Amino acid sequence: MIKLENINKTYYNGAALHVLKGLNLHINQGEFVAIMGASGSGKSTLLNIVGILDDYDTGTYHLNGKLIRELSEKESAVYRNQTIGFVFQSFNLISFKTALENVALPLYYQGVRRKKRNATAMRYLERMGLAGWEDHLPSELSGGQKQRIAMARALVTNPRIILADEPTGALDSQTSVEVMHLLQEVNREGITVVMVTHNPEMAGMSQKIIHIRDGIIGSIEHNTQRHHV
Ligand code: ADP
Ligand code: MG
């Protein structure tokens, strides 16, 4: 479903920084993949390209058989909104909106009417164990609760893929494991999960660990004994 071939990406700010150097990556529907690598190795760059948030210079990226390069900006936005949910280390919630409003926002962009989007958002908040917290602002919630709101927001559009960039990076280990269990649960329902992490314990809870090194995929480890903490 995710097929990157010979992807190159260079940033120019003063000096040129060649971050991805002919990277190849295939991820199948339903996989749970962890991406590891040193800080600055291009993990977020890779995830942003996969998420159609950022462009690449050369190579090809096919998502579900569609060549992403050929989509217009507007088509990309629609496709992204329908296909992909994002989870970030810093949660990226809107501070002046309630938990429910944050979760409902992607549906607003899809043109779903208020009553329906609030009902759907509420279902996902409940699924994330946050019933009763819907009217709270992010500042009134713990890190783990904020990340669960972000997960509900990522899932509310019923995406095929969840992309998570260090989703447990700001959480303590107990809360991290809880978030990982939610990602595993989502994956068991058939959603492809691609997660960047620094933490070997969290990576061990995926099916496959991809190591990025020197701008390409350095090695792939298969977690045959998938680790449930
Ligand atoms: P990682 O997520 O593995 O830590 P990133 O993909 O964020 O790495 O960044 C890879 C390299 O590219 C880093 O050296 C970073 O400073 C640089 N970089 C990332 N984004 C930009 C940008 N928008 N402009 C210029 N340089 C960038
Ligand atoms: Mg990063």
Short mmCIF file of C-alpha atoms and ligand atoms in Angstrom, two decimals:
data_model
loop_
_atom_site.label_atom_id
_atom_site.label_comp_id
_atom_site.label_asym_id
_atom_site.label_seq_id
_atom_site.Cartn_x
_atom_site.Cartn_y
_atom_site.Cartn_z
CA MET A 1 0.00 0.00 0.00
CA ILE A 2 2.90 2.38 0.83
CA LYS A 3 5.57 2.10 -1.83
CA LEU A 4 8.51 4.50 -1.89
CA GLU A 5 11.15 4.00 -4.54
CA ASN A 6 14.48 5.75 -4.80
CA ILE A 7 13.28 8.74 -2.79
CA ASN A 8 15.64 11.68 -2.48
CA LYS A 9 15.10 14.71 -0.29
CA THR A 10 17.48 17.60 0.25
CA TYR A 11 16.87 20.61 2.47
CA TYR A 12 18.45 23.90 1.51
CA ASN A 13 19.01 26.47 4.19
CA GLY A 14 22.41 27.90 3.55
CA ALA A 15 24.14 24.61 2.87
CA ALA A 16 22.38 21.69 1.15
CA LEU A 17 21.48 18.80 3.45
CA HIS A 18 20.83 15.55 1.58
CA VAL A 19 18.59 13.73 4.08
CA LEU A 20 17.04 10.86 2.11
CA LYS A 21 19.39 9.28 -0.40
CA GLY A 22 17.54 6.95 -2.69
CA LEU A 23 15.37 5.37 -0.01
CA ASN A 24 13.17 2.37 -0.82
CA LEU A 25 10.37 1.29 1.47
CA HIS A 26 7.34 -0.96 1.07
CA ILE A 27 4.70 -1.27 3.76
CA ASN A 28 1.71 -3.56 3.35
CA GLN A 29 -1.85 -2.94 4.45
CA GLY A 30 -2.29 -4.03 8.05
CA GLU A 31 1.36 -3.90 9.09
CA PHE A 32 2.59 -2.28 12.30
CA VAL A 33 6.00 -0.83 11.55
CA ALA A 34 8.39 1.06 13.82
CA ILE A 35 11.00 3.37 12.32
CA MET A 36 14.16 3.90 14.35
CA GLY A 37 17.33 5.86 13.69
CA ALA A 38 19.61 8.50 15.16
CA SER A 39 18.32 11.98 15.78
CA GLY A 40 18.50 13.92 12.52
CA SER A 41 18.59 10.76 10.38
CA GLY A 42 15.42 11.74 8.53
CA LYS A 43 12.69 9.81 10.33
CA SER A 44 10.28 12.73 10.51
CA THR A 45 11.12 13.73 6.96
CA LEU A 46 10.25 10.21 5.82
CA LEU A 47 7.01 10.14 7.81
CA ASN A 48 5.98 13.55 6.46
CA ILE A 49 6.54 12.37 2.90
CA VAL A 50 4.49 9.22 3.56
CA GLY A 51 1.79 11.46 5.07
CA ILE A 52 1.79 13.77 2.03
CA LEU A 53 2.68 16.64 4.35
CA ASP A 54 5.99 17.20 2.62
CA ASP A 55 7.27 16.79 -0.91
CA TYR A 56 10.24 14.77 -2.16
CA ASP A 57 12.74 15.77 -4.84
CA THR A 58 13.11 12.63 -6.94
CA GLY A 59 11.85 9.06 -6.87
CA THR A 60 8.29 7.78 -6.74
CA TYR A 61 5.77 7.42 -3.97
CA HIS A 62 2.67 5.32 -4.59
CA LEU A 63 -0.04 5.15 -1.95
CA ASN A 64 -2.65 2.51 -2.71
CA GLY A 65 -1.43 2.50 -6.29
CA LYS A 66 -1.81 6.26 -6.68
CA LEU A 67 1.27 8.21 -7.71
CA ILE A 68 1.27 11.01 -5.17
CA ARG A 69 3.32 13.36 -7.32
CA GLU A 70 0.44 13.56 -9.81
CA LEU A 71 -2.11 14.86 -7.30
CA SER A 72 -2.78 18.57 -7.08
CA GLU A 73 -2.45 20.28 -3.72
CA LYS A 74 -6.20 20.12 -3.22
CA GLU A 75 -6.43 16.46 -4.24
CA SER A 76 -3.54 15.69 -1.89
CA ALA A 77 -5.34 17.35 0.99
CA VAL A 78 -8.55 15.41 0.34
CA TYR A 79 -6.69 12.13 -0.10
CA ARG A 80 -4.68 12.74 3.08
CA ASN A 81 -7.79 13.58 5.07
CA GLN A 82 -9.56 10.41 3.89
CA THR A 83 -6.67 8.00 4.18
CA ILE A 84 -4.29 9.04 6.93
CA GLY A 85 -4.50 9.93 10.61
CA PHE A 86 -1.58 11.64 12.35
CA VAL A 87 -0.32 11.42 15.91
CA PHE A 88 2.57 13.61 17.07
CA GLN A 89 4.90 13.69 20.06
CA SER A 90 3.59 17.09 21.15
CA PHE A 91 -0.08 16.08 20.57
CA ASN A 92 -0.78 19.17 18.40
CA LEU A 93 -4.17 19.81 19.96
CA ILE A 94 -5.83 23.19 19.63
CA SER A 95 -5.56 24.74 23.08
CA PHE A 96 -8.77 26.78 23.02
CA LYS A 97 -10.93 23.92 21.79
CA THR A 98 -12.38 21.20 24.01
CA ALA A 99 -11.46 17.54 23.72
CA LEU A 100 -14.64 16.89 21.73
CA GLU A 101 -14.05 19.84 19.38
CA ASN A 102 -10.47 18.73 18.76
CA VAL A 103 -11.58 15.23 17.84
CA ALA A 104 -14.45 16.50 15.66
CA LEU A 105 -12.27 18.92 13.68
CA PRO A 106 -11.23 16.56 10.82
CA LEU A 107 -14.93 15.82 10.24
CA TYR A 108 -15.65 19.55 10.06
CA TYR A 109 -13.09 19.74 7.23
CA GLN A 110 -14.90 16.87 5.53
CA GLY A 111 -18.13 18.87 5.67
CA VAL A 112 -19.86 16.58 8.17
CA ARG A 113 -22.70 18.31 9.98
CA ARG A 114 -22.26 19.35 13.58
CA LYS A 115 -24.58 16.86 15.22
CA LYS A 116 -23.15 13.91 13.34
CA ARG A 117 -19.53 14.95 13.82
CA ASN A 118 -20.00 15.46 17.55
CA ALA A 119 -21.68 12.07 17.90
CA THR A 120 -18.87 10.38 15.97
CA ALA A 121 -16.19 12.25 17.92
CA MET A 122 -17.85 11.19 21.16
CA ARG A 123 -17.73 7.53 20.11
CA TYR A 124 -13.99 7.74 19.50
CA LEU A 125 -13.39 9.58 22.78
CA GLU A 126 -15.26 6.79 24.54
CA ARG A 127 -13.19 4.19 22.72
CA MET A 128 -10.05 5.90 23.98
CA GLY A 129 -11.40 5.77 27.53
CA LEU A 130 -12.17 9.47 27.75
CA ALA A 131 -15.91 9.52 28.35
CA GLY A 132 -16.62 12.39 30.75
CA TRP A 133 -13.62 14.45 29.54
CA GLU A 134 -15.20 15.75 26.34
CA ASP A 135 -15.76 19.32 27.60
CA HIS A 136 -12.27 19.75 29.02
CA LEU A 137 -9.57 21.86 27.41
CA PRO A 138 -6.21 20.21 26.63
CA SER A 139 -4.56 22.22 29.44
CA GLU A 140 -6.82 20.43 31.95
CA LEU A 141 -5.67 16.97 30.85
CA SER A 142 -2.60 14.80 31.48
CA GLY A 143 -0.11 13.94 28.75
CA GLY A 144 -1.56 10.47 28.34
CA GLN A 145 -5.08 11.85 28.06
CA LYS A 146 -3.93 14.41 25.49
CA GLN A 147 -2.33 11.69 23.40
CA ARG A 148 -5.51 9.64 23.59
CA ILE A 149 -7.45 12.66 22.33
CA ALA A 150 -4.94 12.96 19.50
CA MET A 151 -5.50 9.25 18.74
CA ALA A 152 -9.27 9.75 18.70
CA ARG A 153 -8.79 12.71 16.34
CA ALA A 154 -6.55 10.56 14.10
CA LEU A 155 -9.15 7.77 13.99
CA VAL A 156 -12.33 9.80 13.66
CA THR A 157 -12.21 9.87 9.85
CA ASN A 158 -11.78 6.08 9.74
CA PRO A 159 -8.35 6.19 8.04
CA ARG A 160 -6.49 3.20 6.57
CA ILE A 161 -3.17 4.41 8.00
CA ILE A 162 -2.01 5.93 11.26
CA LEU A 163 1.31 7.77 11.16
CA ALA A 164 2.75 8.45 14.59
CA ASP A 165 5.92 10.52 15.09
CA GLU A 166 7.36 9.64 18.51
CA PRO A 167 3.86 9.30 19.99
CA THR A 168 5.27 8.29 23.38
CA GLY A 169 8.19 10.73 23.35
CA ALA A 170 6.58 13.05 25.89
CA LEU A 171 5.02 10.36 28.08
CA ASP A 172 6.19 8.36 31.10
CA SER A 173 6.79 4.65 30.56
CA GLN A 174 3.49 3.42 32.03
CA THR A 175 1.48 5.87 29.90
CA SER A 176 3.63 5.02 26.87
CA VAL A 177 2.70 1.36 27.15
CA GLU A 178 -0.98 2.29 27.38
CA VAL A 179 -0.72 4.35 24.20
CA MET A 180 1.12 1.47 22.52
CA HIS A 181 -1.66 -0.93 23.49
CA LEU A 182 -4.18 1.41 21.87
CA LEU A 183 -2.07 1.50 18.69
CA GLN A 184 -1.86 -2.31 18.74
CA GLU A 185 -5.63 -2.53 19.14
CA VAL A 186 -6.17 -0.16 16.22
CA ASN A 187 -3.72 -2.22 14.15
CA ARG A 188 -5.56 -5.45 14.99
CA GLU A 189 -8.62 -3.92 13.37
CA GLY A 190 -6.68 -3.69 10.12
CA ILE A 191 -5.31 -0.16 10.20
CA THR A 192 -1.70 0.15 9.06
CA VAL A 193 0.44 1.79 11.73
CA VAL A 194 3.78 3.46 11.00
CA MET A 195 5.43 4.82 14.11
CA VAL A 196 8.72 6.63 14.65
CA THR A 197 10.30 5.96 18.03
CA HIS A 198 13.59 6.24 19.89
CA ASN A 199 12.48 3.72 22.45
CA PRO A 200 13.46 0.07 21.80
CA GLU A 201 10.76 -1.16 24.18
CA MET A 202 8.04 0.63 22.18
CA ALA A 203 9.59 -0.49 18.88
CA GLY A 204 9.48 -4.04 20.25
CA MET A 205 5.70 -3.79 20.38
CA SER A 206 5.49 -3.40 16.58
CA GLN A 207 5.75 -6.22 14.01
CA LYS A 208 8.73 -4.89 12.14
CA ILE A 209 11.51 -2.44 12.99
CA ILE A 210 12.99 -0.43 10.15
CA HIS A 211 16.33 1.25 10.85
CA ILE A 212 17.10 4.35 8.85
CA ARG A 213 20.78 5.09 8.41
CA ASP A 214 22.74 7.37 6.10
CA GLY A 215 19.58 8.35 4.26
CA ILE A 216 18.41 4.84 3.39
CA ILE A 217 16.87 1.82 5.12
CA GLY A 218 19.83 0.21 6.86
CA SER A 219 18.15 -2.94 8.16
CA ILE A 220 14.78 -4.49 8.92
CA GLU A 221 14.07 -6.61 12.00
CA HIS A 222 10.98 -8.78 12.27
CA ASN A 223 9.47 -9.05 15.72
CA THR A 224 8.41 -12.67 15.61
CA GLN A 225 7.67 -12.63 19.33
CA ARG A 226 5.49 -9.57 19.38
CA HIS A 227 5.91 -8.06 22.76
CA HIS A 228 2.80 -7.39 24.84
CA VAL A 229 3.82 -5.71 28.06
P1 ADP B 1 14.69 12.92 12.68
O1 ADP B 1 13.21 12.96 12.74
O2 ADP B 1 15.25 11.58 12.32
O3 ADP B 1 15.33 13.43 13.94
P2 ADP B 1 14.36 14.94 10.63
O4 ADP B 1 13.72 14.24 9.50
O5 ADP B 1 13.50 15.81 11.47
O6 ADP B 1 15.18 13.90 11.52
O7 ADP B 1 15.53 15.85 10.07
C1 ADP B 1 16.59 15.34 9.28
C2 ADP B 1 17.59 16.46 9.04
O8 ADP B 1 17.00 17.46 8.22
C3 ADP B 1 18.01 17.18 10.31
O9 ADP B 1 19.38 17.51 10.20
C4 ADP B 1 17.16 18.42 10.33
O10 ADP B 1 17.80 19.47 10.99
C5 ADP B 1 16.98 18.71 8.86
N1 ADP B 1 15.66 19.34 8.57
C6 ADP B 1 14.45 18.83 8.89
N2 ADP B 1 13.46 19.62 8.45
C7 ADP B 1 14.06 20.67 7.83
C8 ADP B 1 13.57 21.83 7.18
N3 ADP B 1 12.27 22.06 7.05
N4 ADP B 1 14.48 22.70 6.67
C9 ADP B 1 15.79 22.44 6.78
N5 ADP B 1 16.33 21.37 7.38
C10 ADP B 1 15.47 20.48 7.91
MG MG B 2 11.86 13.53 14.18
#
